mmCIF file of C-alpha atoms in Angstrom:
data_model
loop_
_atom_site.group_PDB
_atom_site.id
_atom_site.type_symbol
_atom_site.label_atom_id
_atom_site.label_comp_id
_atom_site.label_asym_id
_atom_site.label_seq_id
_atom_site.Cartn_x
_atom_site.Cartn_y
_atom_site.Cartn_z
ATOM 1 C CA UNK A 19 -25.775 -0.059 15.206
ATOM 2 C CA UNK A 20 -23.687 2.970 14.483
ATOM 3 C CA UNK A 21 -19.908 3.307 14.293
ATOM 4 C CA UNK A 22 -17.965 6.526 14.143
ATOM 5 C CA UNK A 23 -14.433 6.952 12.824
ATOM 6 C CA UNK A 24 -12.389 10.101 13.347
ATOM 7 C CA UNK A 25 -9.038 11.404 12.121
ATOM 8 C CA UNK A 26 -7.189 13.796 14.399
ATOM 9 C CA UNK A 27 -9.784 13.180 17.104
ATOM 10 C CA UNK A 28 -7.637 15.050 19.646
ATOM 11 C CA UNK A 29 -7.377 18.059 17.300
ATOM 12 C CA UNK A 30 -3.594 18.025 17.494
ATOM 13 C CA UNK A 31 -3.086 19.089 13.892
ATOM 14 C CA UNK A 32 -4.241 22.600 13.015
ATOM 15 C CA UNK A 33 -6.668 22.482 10.112
ATOM 16 C CA UNK A 34 -8.750 24.961 8.168
ATOM 17 C CA UNK A 35 -11.870 22.951 9.128
ATOM 18 C CA UNK A 36 -12.186 20.785 12.220
ATOM 19 C CA UNK A 37 -15.788 19.824 11.335
ATOM 20 C CA UNK A 38 -14.996 17.188 8.696
ATOM 21 C CA UNK A 39 -12.723 14.868 10.722
ATOM 22 C CA UNK A 40 -15.390 12.283 11.619
ATOM 23 C CA UNK A 41 -17.777 10.088 9.702
ATOM 24 C CA UNK A 42 -20.466 7.712 10.928
ATOM 25 C CA UNK A 43 -21.853 4.562 9.405
ATOM 26 C CA UNK A 44 -25.034 2.656 10.295
ATOM 27 C CA UNK A 45 -25.010 -1.127 10.025
ATOM 28 C CA UNK A 46 -27.254 -4.049 10.940
ATOM 29 C CA UNK A 47 -26.121 -7.301 12.510
ATOM 30 C CA UNK A 48 -28.383 -10.200 11.469
ATOM 31 C CA UNK A 49 -29.962 -11.857 14.480
ATOM 32 C CA UNK A 50 -31.474 -15.260 15.163
ATOM 33 C CA UNK A 51 -34.945 -15.727 16.626
ATOM 34 C CA UNK A 52 -35.779 -19.307 17.645
ATOM 35 C CA UNK A 53 -39.363 -20.540 17.936
ATOM 36 C CA UNK A 54 -40.892 -23.971 18.424
ATOM 37 C CA UNK A 55 -43.577 -24.309 15.767
ATOM 38 C CA UNK A 56 -45.060 -27.689 16.694
ATOM 39 C CA UNK A 57 -44.743 -30.801 18.851
ATOM 40 C CA UNK A 58 -45.547 -34.232 17.398
ATOM 41 C CA UNK A 59 -45.981 -37.512 19.277
ATOM 42 C CA UNK A 60 -44.983 -40.773 17.578
ATOM 43 C CA UNK A 61 -48.255 -42.255 18.915
ATOM 44 C CA UNK A 62 -51.097 -39.706 19.056
ATOM 45 C CA UNK A 63 -52.977 -41.690 21.755
ATOM 46 C CA UNK A 64 -50.360 -43.653 23.711
ATOM 47 C CA UNK A 65 -51.255 -46.277 26.295
ATOM 48 C CA UNK A 66 -49.835 -46.369 29.799
ATOM 49 C CA UNK A 67 -46.477 -48.130 29.578
ATOM 50 C CA UNK A 68 -45.828 -47.090 25.970
ATOM 51 C CA UNK A 69 -42.510 -45.528 25.057
ATOM 52 C CA UNK A 70 -43.025 -42.720 22.588
ATOM 53 C CA UNK A 71 -40.967 -40.158 20.730
ATOM 54 C CA UNK A 72 -41.602 -36.429 20.928
ATOM 55 C CA UNK A 73 -40.475 -34.375 17.928
ATOM 56 C CA UNK A 74 -40.397 -30.590 17.761
ATOM 57 C CA UNK A 75 -40.128 -28.342 14.751
ATOM 58 C CA UNK A 76 -37.716 -25.524 15.657
ATOM 59 C CA UNK A 77 -37.458 -22.518 13.339
ATOM 60 C CA UNK A 78 -34.938 -19.697 13.172
ATOM 61 C CA UNK A 79 -37.278 -16.826 12.260
ATOM 62 C CA UNK A 80 -34.380 -14.380 12.160
ATOM 63 C CA UNK A 81 -32.003 -13.626 9.305
ATOM 64 C CA UNK A 82 -28.803 -14.514 11.172
ATOM 65 C CA UNK A 83 -27.203 -17.940 11.112
ATOM 66 C CA UNK A 84 -27.189 -19.884 14.357
ATOM 67 C CA UNK A 85 -24.200 -21.993 15.360
ATOM 68 C CA UNK A 86 -24.694 -25.567 16.549
ATOM 69 C CA UNK A 87 -25.105 -26.577 20.200
ATOM 70 C CA UNK A 88 -28.044 -24.428 21.201
ATOM 71 C CA UNK A 89 -30.057 -26.290 23.831
ATOM 72 C CA UNK A 90 -33.658 -27.401 23.296
ATOM 73 C CA UNK A 91 -35.576 -28.737 26.314
ATOM 74 C CA UNK A 92 -38.477 -31.176 26.707
ATOM 75 C CA UNK A 93 -40.631 -31.479 29.842
ATOM 76 C CA UNK A 94 -43.655 -33.714 30.486
ATOM 77 C CA UNK A 95 -46.276 -33.182 33.206
ATOM 78 C CA UNK A 96 -48.259 -36.387 33.836
ATOM 79 C CA UNK A 97 -50.945 -34.708 35.968
ATOM 80 C CA UNK A 98 -51.202 -31.455 33.947
ATOM 81 C CA UNK A 99 -50.613 -29.361 37.075
ATOM 82 C CA UNK A 100 -47.295 -27.672 36.094
ATOM 83 C CA UNK A 101 -45.309 -30.072 38.305
ATOM 84 C CA UNK A 102 -43.028 -31.533 35.629
ATOM 85 C CA UNK A 103 -42.527 -35.302 36.087
ATOM 86 C CA UNK A 104 -40.036 -35.749 33.239
ATOM 87 C CA UNK A 105 -37.356 -33.259 32.378
ATOM 88 C CA UNK A 106 -35.880 -31.049 31.617
ATOM 89 C CA UNK A 107 -34.362 -33.312 28.951
ATOM 90 C CA UNK A 108 -31.862 -31.305 26.929
ATOM 91 C CA UNK A 109 -30.751 -31.902 23.346
ATOM 92 C CA UNK A 110 -28.432 -29.723 21.297
ATOM 93 C CA UNK A 111 -29.428 -28.395 17.911
ATOM 94 C CA UNK A 112 -27.493 -28.468 14.687
ATOM 95 C CA UNK A 113 -26.500 -25.171 13.063
ATOM 96 C CA UNK A 114 -29.537 -23.381 11.698
ATOM 97 C CA UNK A 115 -29.465 -20.787 8.930
ATOM 98 C CA UNK A 116 -31.785 -17.800 9.038
ATOM 99 C CA UNK A 117 -35.400 -18.580 8.032
ATOM 100 C CA UNK A 118 -34.828 -22.356 8.212
ATOM 101 C CA UNK A 119 -36.322 -25.175 10.290
ATOM 102 C CA UNK A 120 -34.998 -28.334 11.921
ATOM 103 C CA UNK A 121 -36.666 -31.273 13.672
ATOM 104 C CA UNK A 122 -35.424 -32.336 17.117
ATOM 105 C CA UNK A 123 -36.555 -35.712 18.536
ATOM 106 C CA UNK A 124 -36.509 -37.034 22.100
ATOM 107 C CA UNK A 125 -36.771 -40.843 21.899
ATOM 108 C CA UNK A 126 -38.242 -43.561 24.117
ATOM 109 C CA UNK A 127 -40.034 -41.440 26.712
ATOM 110 C CA UNK A 128 -42.130 -43.847 28.789
ATOM 111 C CA UNK A 129 -45.692 -42.862 29.667
ATOM 112 C CA UNK A 130 -46.381 -44.074 33.225
ATOM 113 C CA UNK A 131 -49.807 -42.632 34.039
ATOM 114 C CA UNK A 132 -53.268 -42.550 32.534
ATOM 115 C CA UNK A 133 -55.004 -39.242 31.924
ATOM 116 C CA UNK A 134 -54.357 -35.863 30.345
ATOM 117 C CA UNK A 135 -50.713 -34.807 30.211
ATOM 118 C CA UNK A 136 -48.891 -31.653 29.205
ATOM 119 C CA UNK A 137 -45.701 -31.563 27.130
ATOM 120 C CA UNK A 138 -43.541 -28.463 26.686
ATOM 121 C CA UNK A 139 -40.602 -27.817 24.361
ATOM 122 C CA UNK A 140 -38.360 -24.756 24.610
ATOM 123 C CA UNK A 141 -35.694 -23.687 22.121
ATOM 124 C CA UNK A 142 -32.733 -21.595 23.284
ATOM 125 C CA UNK A 143 -32.932 -22.746 26.870
ATOM 126 C CA UNK A 144 -31.535 -21.022 28.966
ATOM 127 C CA UNK A 145 -31.522 -17.942 26.681
ATOM 128 C CA UNK A 146 -27.970 -18.441 25.385
ATOM 129 C CA UNK A 147 -28.803 -16.803 22.052
ATOM 130 C CA UNK A 148 -29.468 -13.061 22.032
ATOM 131 C CA UNK A 149 -32.797 -12.667 20.236
ATOM 132 C CA UNK A 150 -35.077 -9.741 19.492
ATOM 133 C CA UNK A 151 -37.955 -11.692 21.112
ATOM 134 C CA UNK A 152 -37.134 -13.956 24.077
ATOM 135 C CA UNK A 153 -40.819 -14.672 24.792
ATOM 136 C CA UNK A 154 -41.523 -16.957 21.819
ATOM 137 C CA UNK A 155 -39.140 -19.835 22.600
ATOM 138 C CA UNK A 156 -41.600 -22.308 24.188
ATOM 139 C CA UNK A 157 -44.841 -24.049 23.289
ATOM 140 C CA UNK A 158 -46.871 -26.656 25.132
ATOM 141 C CA UNK A 159 -49.773 -28.923 24.342
ATOM 142 C CA UNK A 160 -51.789 -31.641 26.042
ATOM 143 C CA UNK A 161 -52.212 -35.277 25.099
ATOM 144 C CA UNK A 162 -54.202 -38.120 26.648
ATOM 145 C CA UNK A 163 -53.517 -41.744 27.478
ATOM 146 C CA UNK A 164 -55.758 -44.596 28.407
ATOM 147 C CA UNK A 165 -58.733 -44.720 26.044
ATOM 148 C CA UNK A 166 -57.852 -46.181 22.637
ATOM 149 C CA UNK A 167 -61.348 -46.610 21.264
ATOM 150 C CA UNK A 168 -64.927 -45.837 22.205
ATOM 151 C CA UNK A 169 -67.643 -47.549 20.235
ATOM 152 C CA UNK A 170 -71.182 -46.316 20.959
ATOM 153 C CA UNK A 171 -72.846 -48.685 18.457
ATOM 154 C CA UNK A 172 -75.271 -45.899 17.583
ATOM 155 C CA UNK A 173 -74.812 -45.959 13.799
ATOM 156 C CA UNK A 174 -78.283 -47.448 13.271
ATOM 157 C CA UNK A 175 -77.270 -49.734 10.397
ATOM 158 C CA UNK A 176 -74.269 -51.086 8.538
ATOM 159 C CA UNK A 177 -71.286 -53.165 9.599
ATOM 160 C CA UNK A 178 -69.004 -50.373 10.926
ATOM 161 C CA UNK A 179 -68.813 -49.268 14.555
ATOM 162 C CA UNK A 180 -67.324 -45.777 14.554
ATOM 163 C CA UNK A 181 -64.697 -44.882 17.139
ATOM 164 C CA UNK A 182 -65.674 -41.682 18.975
ATOM 165 C CA UNK A 183 -62.402 -41.465 20.975
ATOM 166 C CA UNK A 184 -60.654 -39.516 18.215
ATOM 167 C CA UNK A 185 -58.138 -42.330 17.610
ATOM 168 C CA UNK A 186 -59.950 -43.518 14.446
ATOM 169 C CA UNK A 187 -59.987 -47.154 15.624
ATOM 170 C CA UNK A 188 -63.223 -48.020 13.813
ATOM 171 C CA UNK A 189 -64.552 -51.565 14.075
ATOM 172 C CA UNK A 190 -66.110 -53.924 11.560
ATOM 173 C CA UNK A 191 -69.038 -56.009 12.764
ATOM 174 C CA UNK A 192 -69.408 -59.593 11.555
ATOM 175 C CA UNK A 193 -71.399 -62.708 12.510
#
């Protein structure tokens, strides 16, 4: 930004030089820039009927301090077709200094369908904070419900049946 200050701007007073009446100064106003860095589920592979918590890491990438009460929004799409079944669920943030991070948690969200789902979190919704980049406020990811373990029993030997579902629910075989 630039500000200009002038004395005798209307040139009312006769002077030997009218060229030195003004001065300008450049200055920068620190700005905030909110991003959602990650989304974490309290249960990585929830079952249908489970209530889970979604937590989001929200960072102020800017150098300016952000006052409290900025809105963060959670939405869940149970069919992964961009038709949001839950949300928007809004929470307000605490104040956030420049270059700092906070965790926001939405609690007890019930999963009602089996399959692959999409979750989205947006910070600064609906663009209340002026930011240099308004395109980096949201992230989304998918998660699945239903299958908690898949044992192929193809280890060949030993007493462990490895879980190939990704949930790490390995089994121990015994007689």
